[in-house]
């Protein structure tokens, strides 16, 4: 069985761990958001690719949901001692090795997909981890500058990490997306898929960014597989992350129904054949099979059961 999962960071990575447990014999391909990527201190950092790789490879810090377990912060402290900006972004000592290897390979001319495969050779995630694109796409957030009162665009990481998403986002812009194409293997994976899953990742800055890569959405909806999504919103609130800060900026209601309607019914030009929502969430999404299921990934067993329910919704 060939399964393709569109994923962002922490929620997407945990969901992928459940898919791997639910379908141990399947060939699983993760198509991962790279819009969060950023260059800091001269190093290329790919948060969602790393979160997927570490989570599936057993290196993730489970409590933070990003970065390495058993991390130390000596280099970060030394950088701060030099007042070397940005001091607000946490670069762990172990995590730095990933960025050093990635940056060296990128500088040598390897595409991001090849770099990711090389890094995954160490971590053995058990799924194929593909960046959405080999071309750089960076999410920037348009906010109102507190001093001048004028709109300015800041990198997503500055908005999310430095400002904790407190600055109201007027818009999200994917810088570079027009020149981007799906990474090698992405279109092929959709064409060969028996099931396609949208992880409970941020519908705007994660799933939305992946779908914004020219040609990717077309390849997804042309897949012979059924497409099932998992709501990242439970009971009108996001389970984790900052989707509730992003959805209103796009005019999307912060509800399972709102996100389901945003993705839309595949039969009506949208994405979904099926939509998994929490058992207490009513969601009327015309043209889409809505399945009330336990959505909280509160344990490996619960996560596996959720993944199995999503796969079942694809094989109906
Ligand atoms: N998130 C934070 O809240 N604070 C940080 O200092 C931080 C550093 C960081 C470093 C590497 C990395 O791969 C991820 C990091 N993240 C941090 C998480 C990151 O902002 C998010 O994982 C995604 O970009 C949003 O899903």
GROMACS .gro file of C-alpha atoms and ligand atoms in nm:
model
  342
    1UNK     CA    1   0.000   0.000   0.000
    2UNK     CA    2   0.134   0.348  -0.091
    3UNK     CA    3   0.037   0.626   0.147
    4UNK     CA    4   0.116   0.996   0.101
    5UNK     CA    5   0.084   1.236   0.394
    6UNK     CA    6   0.097   1.617   0.367
    7UNK     CA    7   0.247   1.742   0.692
    8UNK     CA    8   0.386   2.042   0.875
    9UNK     CA    9   0.567   2.039   1.208
   10UNK     CA   10   0.485   1.885   1.543
   11UNK     CA   11   0.126   1.772   1.482
   12UNK     CA   12   0.211   1.640   1.139
   13UNK     CA   13   0.514   1.453   1.268
   14UNK     CA   14   0.319   1.287   1.548
   15UNK     CA   15   0.042   1.192   1.306
   16UNK     CA   16   0.303   1.037   1.074
   17UNK     CA   17   0.429   0.827   1.364
   18UNK     CA   18   0.072   0.697   1.398
   19UNK     CA   19   0.043   0.624   1.026
   20UNK     CA   20   0.369   0.427   1.040
   21UNK     CA   21   0.233   0.226   1.335
   22UNK     CA   22  -0.108   0.171   1.170
   23UNK     CA   23   0.042   0.057   0.838
   24UNK     CA   24   0.384  -0.094   0.910
   25UNK     CA   25   0.397  -0.270   0.572
   26UNK     CA   26   0.300   0.036   0.370
   27UNK     CA   27   0.530   0.262   0.174
   28UNK     CA   28   0.473   0.602   0.331
   29UNK     CA   29   0.582   0.931   0.175
   30UNK     CA   30   0.568   1.252   0.376
   31UNK     CA   31   0.541   1.573   0.172
   32UNK     CA   32   0.661   1.832   0.421
   33UNK     CA   33   0.619   2.209   0.444
   34UNK     CA   34   0.937   2.413   0.395
   35UNK     CA   35   0.779   2.757   0.425
   36UNK     CA   36   0.903   2.782   0.784
   37UNK     CA   37   1.262   2.747   0.665
   38UNK     CA   38   1.499   3.025   0.764
   39UNK     CA   39   1.867   3.118   0.743
   40UNK     CA   40   2.015   3.219   1.077
   41UNK     CA   41   2.378   3.269   1.174
   42UNK     CA   42   2.459   3.164   0.820
   43UNK     CA   43   2.289   2.825   0.856
   44UNK     CA   44   1.983   2.694   0.669
   45UNK     CA   45   1.724   2.570   0.915
   46UNK     CA   46   1.426   2.356   0.807
   47UNK     CA   47   1.204   2.324   1.115
   48UNK     CA   48   0.929   2.102   0.975
   49UNK     CA   49   1.163   1.865   0.790
   50UNK     CA   50   1.373   1.834   1.106
   51UNK     CA   51   1.070   1.783   1.331
   52UNK     CA   52   0.946   1.500   1.106
   53UNK     CA   53   1.294   1.347   1.083
   54UNK     CA   54   1.364   1.370   1.457
   55UNK     CA   55   1.014   1.256   1.562
   56UNK     CA   56   1.015   0.949   1.336
   57UNK     CA   57   1.385   0.885   1.397
   58UNK     CA   58   1.356   0.893   1.776
   59UNK     CA   59   1.559   1.209   1.832
   60UNK     CA   60   1.285   1.462   1.905
   61UNK     CA   61   1.239   1.644   2.233
   62UNK     CA   62   0.884   1.524   2.303
   63UNK     CA   63   0.797   1.802   2.545
   64UNK     CA   64   0.902   2.090   2.316
   65UNK     CA   65   0.782   1.915   2.004
   66UNK     CA   66   1.084   2.045   1.812
   67UNK     CA   67   1.461   2.013   1.835
   68UNK     CA   68   1.665   1.738   1.989
   69UNK     CA   69   1.616   1.539   2.305
   70UNK     CA   70   1.896   1.581   2.560
   71UNK     CA   71   1.979   1.918   2.408
   72UNK     CA   72   2.226   2.172   2.546
   73UNK     CA   73   2.240   2.541   2.460
   74UNK     CA   74   2.609   2.636   2.497
   75UNK     CA   75   2.647   2.781   2.149
   76UNK     CA   76   2.323   2.975   2.190
   77UNK     CA   77   2.457   3.125   2.513
   78UNK     CA   78   2.787   3.211   2.349
   79UNK     CA   79   2.608   3.376   2.056
   80UNK     CA   80   2.402   3.579   2.304
   81UNK     CA   81   2.721   3.681   2.483
   82UNK     CA   82   2.831   3.834   2.154
   83UNK     CA   83   2.487   3.993   2.116
   84UNK     CA   84   2.477   3.807   1.786
   85UNK     CA   85   2.125   3.851   1.651
   86UNK     CA   86   1.887   3.680   1.646
   87UNK     CA   87   1.920   3.583   2.010
   88UNK     CA   88   1.549   3.494   2.031
   89UNK     CA   89   1.578   3.175   1.821
   90UNK     CA   90   1.684   2.866   2.014
   91UNK     CA   91   1.962   2.681   1.835
   92UNK     CA   92   2.056   2.373   2.034
   93UNK     CA   93   2.407   2.230   2.020
   94UNK     CA   94   2.295   1.890   1.887
   95UNK     CA   95   2.050   2.051   1.643
   96UNK     CA   96   2.330   2.270   1.509
   97UNK     CA   97   2.503   1.965   1.361
   98UNK     CA   98   2.198   1.909   1.138
   99UNK     CA   99   2.209   2.268   1.017
  100UNK     CA  100   2.585   2.256   0.960
  101UNK     CA  101   2.559   1.938   0.748
  102UNK     CA  102   2.258   2.072   0.559
  103UNK     CA  103   2.418   2.409   0.489
  104UNK     CA  104   2.741   2.251   0.371
  105UNK     CA  105   2.553   2.020   0.131
  106UNK     CA  106   2.331   2.303   0.001
  107UNK     CA  107   2.639   2.519  -0.053
  108UNK     CA  108   2.798   2.230  -0.244
  109UNK     CA  109   2.497   2.236  -0.478
  110UNK     CA  110   2.289   1.945  -0.351
  111UNK     CA  111   1.912   2.007  -0.373
  112UNK     CA  112   1.716   2.012  -0.048
  113UNK     CA  113   1.555   1.676  -0.132
  114UNK     CA  114   1.900   1.512  -0.158
  115UNK     CA  115   2.015   1.682   0.162
  116UNK     CA  116   1.704   1.558   0.342
  117UNK     CA  117   1.763   1.202   0.218
  118UNK     CA  118   2.124   1.221   0.340
  119UNK     CA  119   2.021   1.342   0.686
  120UNK     CA  120   1.749   1.075   0.703
  121UNK     CA  121   2.009   0.805   0.629
  122UNK     CA  122   2.124   0.860   0.987
  123UNK     CA  123   1.780   0.888   1.143
  124UNK     CA  124   1.600   0.609   0.950
  125UNK     CA  125   1.252   0.762   0.994
  126UNK     CA  126   1.085   0.465   0.824
  127UNK     CA  127   0.905   0.692   0.576
  128UNK     CA  128   1.030   0.882   0.273
  129UNK     CA  129   1.064   1.246   0.378
  130UNK     CA  130   1.026   1.486   0.084
  131UNK     CA  131   1.039   1.864   0.103
  132UNK     CA  132   0.743   2.015  -0.081
  133UNK     CA  133   0.994   2.182  -0.315
  134UNK     CA  134   1.371   2.206  -0.373
  135UNK     CA  135   1.331   2.576  -0.441
  136UNK     CA  136   1.327   2.814  -0.144
  137UNK     CA  137   0.982   2.924  -0.031
  138UNK     CA  138   0.966   3.131   0.289
  139UNK     CA  139   0.648   3.230   0.470
  140UNK     CA  140   0.648   3.593   0.574
  141UNK     CA  141   0.377   3.751   0.785
  142UNK     CA  142   0.243   4.098   0.712
  143UNK     CA  143   0.188   4.282   1.042
  144UNK     CA  144   0.148   4.644   1.146
  145UNK     CA  145   0.479   4.784   1.264
  146UNK     CA  146   0.422   4.890   1.629
  147UNK     CA  147   0.636   5.203   1.587
  148UNK     CA  148   0.546   5.337   1.244
  149UNK     CA  149   0.195   5.191   1.228
  150UNK     CA  150   0.274   5.088   0.871
  151UNK     CA  151   0.247   4.732   0.735
  152UNK     CA  152   0.569   4.534   0.729
  153UNK     CA  153   0.652   4.173   0.647
  154UNK     CA  154   0.850   3.971   0.897
  155UNK     CA  155   0.973   3.613   0.863
  156UNK     CA  156   0.732   3.354   0.999
  157UNK     CA  157   0.990   3.245   1.259
  158UNK     CA  158   1.016   3.600   1.393
  159UNK     CA  159   0.638   3.625   1.413
  160UNK     CA  160   0.599   3.284   1.576
  161UNK     CA  161   0.906   3.261   1.801
  162UNK     CA  162   1.000   3.621   1.881
  163UNK     CA  163   0.647   3.762   1.897
  164UNK     CA  164   0.462   3.437   1.989
  165UNK     CA  165   0.213   3.517   1.712
  166UNK     CA  166   0.090   3.813   1.920
  167UNK     CA  167   0.111   4.059   1.626
  168UNK     CA  168  -0.213   4.041   1.428
  169UNK     CA  169  -0.135   3.891   1.088
  170UNK     CA  170  -0.282   4.086   0.798
  171UNK     CA  171  -0.160   3.831   0.543
  172UNK     CA  172   0.076   3.542   0.488
  173UNK     CA  173   0.308   3.565   0.190
  174UNK     CA  174   0.508   3.273   0.055
  175UNK     CA  175   0.819   3.445  -0.078
  176UNK     CA  176   0.959   3.257  -0.378
  177UNK     CA  177   0.660   3.030  -0.430
  178UNK     CA  178   0.600   3.140  -0.791
  179UNK     CA  179   0.940   3.003  -0.894
  180UNK     CA  180   0.892   2.680  -0.699
  181UNK     CA  181   0.802   2.337  -0.830
  182UNK     CA  182   0.716   2.014  -0.646
  183UNK     CA  183   1.032   1.835  -0.534
  184UNK     CA  184   1.136   1.519  -0.719
  185UNK     CA  185   0.913   1.230  -0.616
  186UNK     CA  186   0.618   1.439  -0.497
  187UNK     CA  187   0.406   1.423  -0.814
  188UNK     CA  188   0.500   1.057  -0.863
  189UNK     CA  189   0.395   0.976  -0.506
  190UNK     CA  190   0.049   1.124  -0.559
  191UNK     CA  191   0.012   0.933  -0.887
  192UNK     CA  192   0.100   0.602  -0.721
  193UNK     CA  193  -0.092   0.659  -0.396
  194UNK     CA  194  -0.358   0.427  -0.256
  195UNK     CA  195  -0.437   0.679   0.018
  196UNK     CA  196  -0.358   1.049   0.067
  197UNK     CA  197  -0.386   1.208   0.411
  198UNK     CA  198  -0.380   1.573   0.519
  199UNK     CA  199  -0.221   1.569   0.866
  200UNK     CA  200  -0.372   1.785   1.144
  201UNK     CA  201  -0.119   2.056   1.066
  202UNK     CA  202  -0.177   2.429   1.030
  203UNK     CA  203  -0.415   2.468   0.734
  204UNK     CA  204  -0.269   2.810   0.645
  205UNK     CA  205   0.108   2.811   0.697
  206UNK     CA  206   0.171   2.436   0.670
  207UNK     CA  207  -0.083   2.251   0.453
  208UNK     CA  208  -0.170   2.576   0.275
  209UNK     CA  209   0.193   2.648   0.192
  210UNK     CA  210   0.248   2.296   0.057
  211UNK     CA  211  -0.061   2.328  -0.163
  212UNK     CA  212   0.062   2.663  -0.290
  213UNK     CA  213   0.360   2.512  -0.473
  214UNK     CA  214   0.266   2.543  -0.843
  215UNK     CA  215   0.156   2.206  -0.979
  216UNK     CA  216   0.136   2.034  -0.642
  217UNK     CA  217  -0.234   2.082  -0.576
  218UNK     CA  218  -0.316   1.968  -0.930
  219UNK     CA  219  -0.112   1.651  -0.879
  220UNK     CA  220  -0.283   1.589  -0.545
  221UNK     CA  221  -0.639   1.612  -0.677
  222UNK     CA  222  -0.544   1.404  -0.982
  223UNK     CA  223  -0.435   1.119  -0.754
  224UNK     CA  224  -0.625   0.790  -0.798
  225UNK     CA  225  -0.640   0.770  -0.417
  226UNK     CA  226  -0.911   0.906  -0.191
  227UNK     CA  227  -0.802   1.209   0.014
  228UNK     CA  228  -0.882   1.222   0.386
  229UNK     CA  229  -0.800   1.512   0.615
  230UNK     CA  230  -0.782   1.535   0.994
  231UNK     CA  231  -0.910   1.851   1.157
  232UNK     CA  232  -0.645   2.045   1.352
  233UNK     CA  233  -0.928   2.223   1.535
  234UNK     CA  234  -1.115   2.051   1.816
  235UNK     CA  235  -1.409   2.219   1.983
  236UNK     CA  236  -1.336   2.558   1.826
  237UNK     CA  237  -0.977   2.564   1.947
  238UNK     CA  238  -0.654   2.445   1.792
  239UNK     CA  239  -0.498   2.146   1.959
  240UNK     CA  240  -0.149   2.293   1.933
  241UNK     CA  241   0.038   2.569   1.755
  242UNK     CA  242  -0.099   2.892   1.621
  243UNK     CA  243  -0.359   2.793   1.361
  244UNK     CA  244  -0.620   2.995   1.551
  245UNK     CA  245  -0.402   3.302   1.493
  246UNK     CA  246  -0.376   3.225   1.121
  247UNK     CA  247  -0.726   3.113   1.024
  248UNK     CA  248  -0.911   3.442   1.089
  249UNK     CA  249  -0.657   3.627   0.874
  250UNK     CA  250  -0.773   3.409   0.587
  251UNK     CA  251  -1.139   3.448   0.675
  252UNK     CA  252  -1.162   3.087   0.787
  253UNK     CA  253  -1.377   3.003   1.089
  254UNK     CA  254  -1.179   2.839   1.371
  255UNK     CA  255  -1.380   2.516   1.367
  256UNK     CA  256  -1.362   2.169   1.218
  257UNK     CA  257  -1.643   2.274   0.984
  258UNK     CA  258  -1.465   2.597   0.887
  259UNK     CA  259  -1.141   2.422   0.800
  260UNK     CA  260  -1.322   2.138   0.623
  261UNK     CA  261  -1.513   2.385   0.408
  262UNK     CA  262  -1.191   2.577   0.344
  263UNK     CA  263  -1.027   2.261   0.206
  264UNK     CA  264  -1.350   2.191   0.018
  265UNK     CA  265  -1.503   1.884  -0.142
  266UNK     CA  266  -1.294   1.717  -0.409
  267UNK     CA  267  -1.611   1.666  -0.612
  268UNK     CA  268  -1.650   2.041  -0.610
  269UNK     CA  269  -1.297   2.151  -0.701
  270UNK     CA  270  -1.165   2.113  -0.348
  271UNK     CA  271  -0.943   1.855  -0.183
  272UNK     CA  272  -1.140   1.631   0.045
  273UNK     CA  273  -1.321   1.302   0.002
  274UNK     CA  274  -1.332   1.256   0.379
  275UNK     CA  275  -1.285   1.474   0.686
  276UNK     CA  276  -1.219   1.349   1.039
  277UNK     CA  277  -1.357   1.568   1.316
  278UNK     CA  278  -1.372   1.534   1.693
  279UNK     CA  279  -1.673   1.341   1.823
  280UNK     CA  280  -1.830   1.647   1.980
  281UNK     CA  281  -1.779   1.865   1.673
  282UNK     CA  282  -2.066   1.891   1.433
  283UNK     CA  283  -1.935   1.968   1.087
  284UNK     CA  284  -2.145   2.001   0.778
  285UNK     CA  285  -1.905   1.993   0.483
  286UNK     CA  286  -2.111   1.948   0.167
  287UNK     CA  287  -1.983   1.675  -0.061
  288UNK     CA  288  -1.742   1.535   0.200
  289UNK     CA  289  -1.781   1.223   0.416
  290UNK     CA  290  -1.746   1.356   0.772
  291UNK     CA  291  -1.627   1.103   1.031
  292UNK     CA  292  -1.649   1.190   1.402
  293UNK     CA  293  -1.345   1.026   1.566
  294UNK     CA  294  -1.123   1.078   1.873
  295UNK     CA  295  -0.865   1.325   1.742
  296UNK     CA  296  -0.641   1.382   2.044
  297UNK     CA  297  -0.301   1.220   1.985
  298UNK     CA  298  -0.262   1.173   2.360
  299UNK     CA  299  -0.075   0.843   2.337
  300UNK     CA  300   0.089   0.625   2.073
  301UNK     CA  301  -0.219   0.402   2.078
  302UNK     CA  302  -0.456   0.697   2.030
  303UNK     CA  303  -0.238   0.830   1.750
  304UNK     CA  304  -0.230   0.493   1.577
  305UNK     CA  305  -0.608   0.462   1.608
  306UNK     CA  306  -0.651   0.810   1.457
  307UNK     CA  307  -0.422   0.721   1.168
  308UNK     CA  308  -0.609   0.396   1.111
  309UNK     CA  309  -0.940   0.584   1.108
  310UNK     CA  310  -0.800   0.825   0.849
  311UNK     CA  311  -0.677   0.534   0.634
  312UNK     CA  312  -1.015   0.361   0.670
  313UNK     CA  313  -1.180   0.680   0.544
  314UNK     CA  314  -0.962   0.648   0.231
  315UNK     CA  315  -1.051   0.289   0.164
  316UNK     CA  316  -1.428   0.331   0.190
  317LIG     N1  317   1.017   2.726   1.841
  317LIG     C1  318   1.013   2.812   1.947
  317LIG     O1  319   0.904   2.839   1.999
  317LIG     N2  320   1.126   2.870   1.996
  317LIG     C2  321   1.248   2.847   1.941
  317LIG     O2  322   1.347   2.902   1.986
  317LIG     C3  323   1.256   2.754   1.832
  317LIG     C4  324   1.378   2.720   1.773
  317LIG     C5  325   1.380   2.621   1.673
  317LIG     C6  326   1.500   2.576   1.619
  317LIG     C7  327   1.503   2.478   1.521
  317LIG     C8  328   1.384   2.422   1.477
  317LIG     O3  329   1.385   2.324   1.384
  317LIG     C9  330   1.260   2.464   1.530
  317LIG    C10  331   1.259   2.565   1.627
  317LIG     N3  332   1.138   2.607   1.683
  317LIG    C11  333   1.136   2.696   1.786
  317LIG    C12  334   1.009   2.555   1.635
  317LIG    C13  335   0.966   2.621   1.506
  317LIG     O4  336   0.952   2.757   1.516
  317LIG    C14  337   0.834   2.552   1.468
  317LIG     O5  338   0.860   2.416   1.474
  317LIG    C15  339   0.783   2.566   1.328
  317LIG     O6  340   0.848   2.651   1.250
  317LIG    C16  341   0.634   2.590   1.337
  317LIG     O7  342   0.573   2.466   1.324
   0.00000   0.00000   0.00000
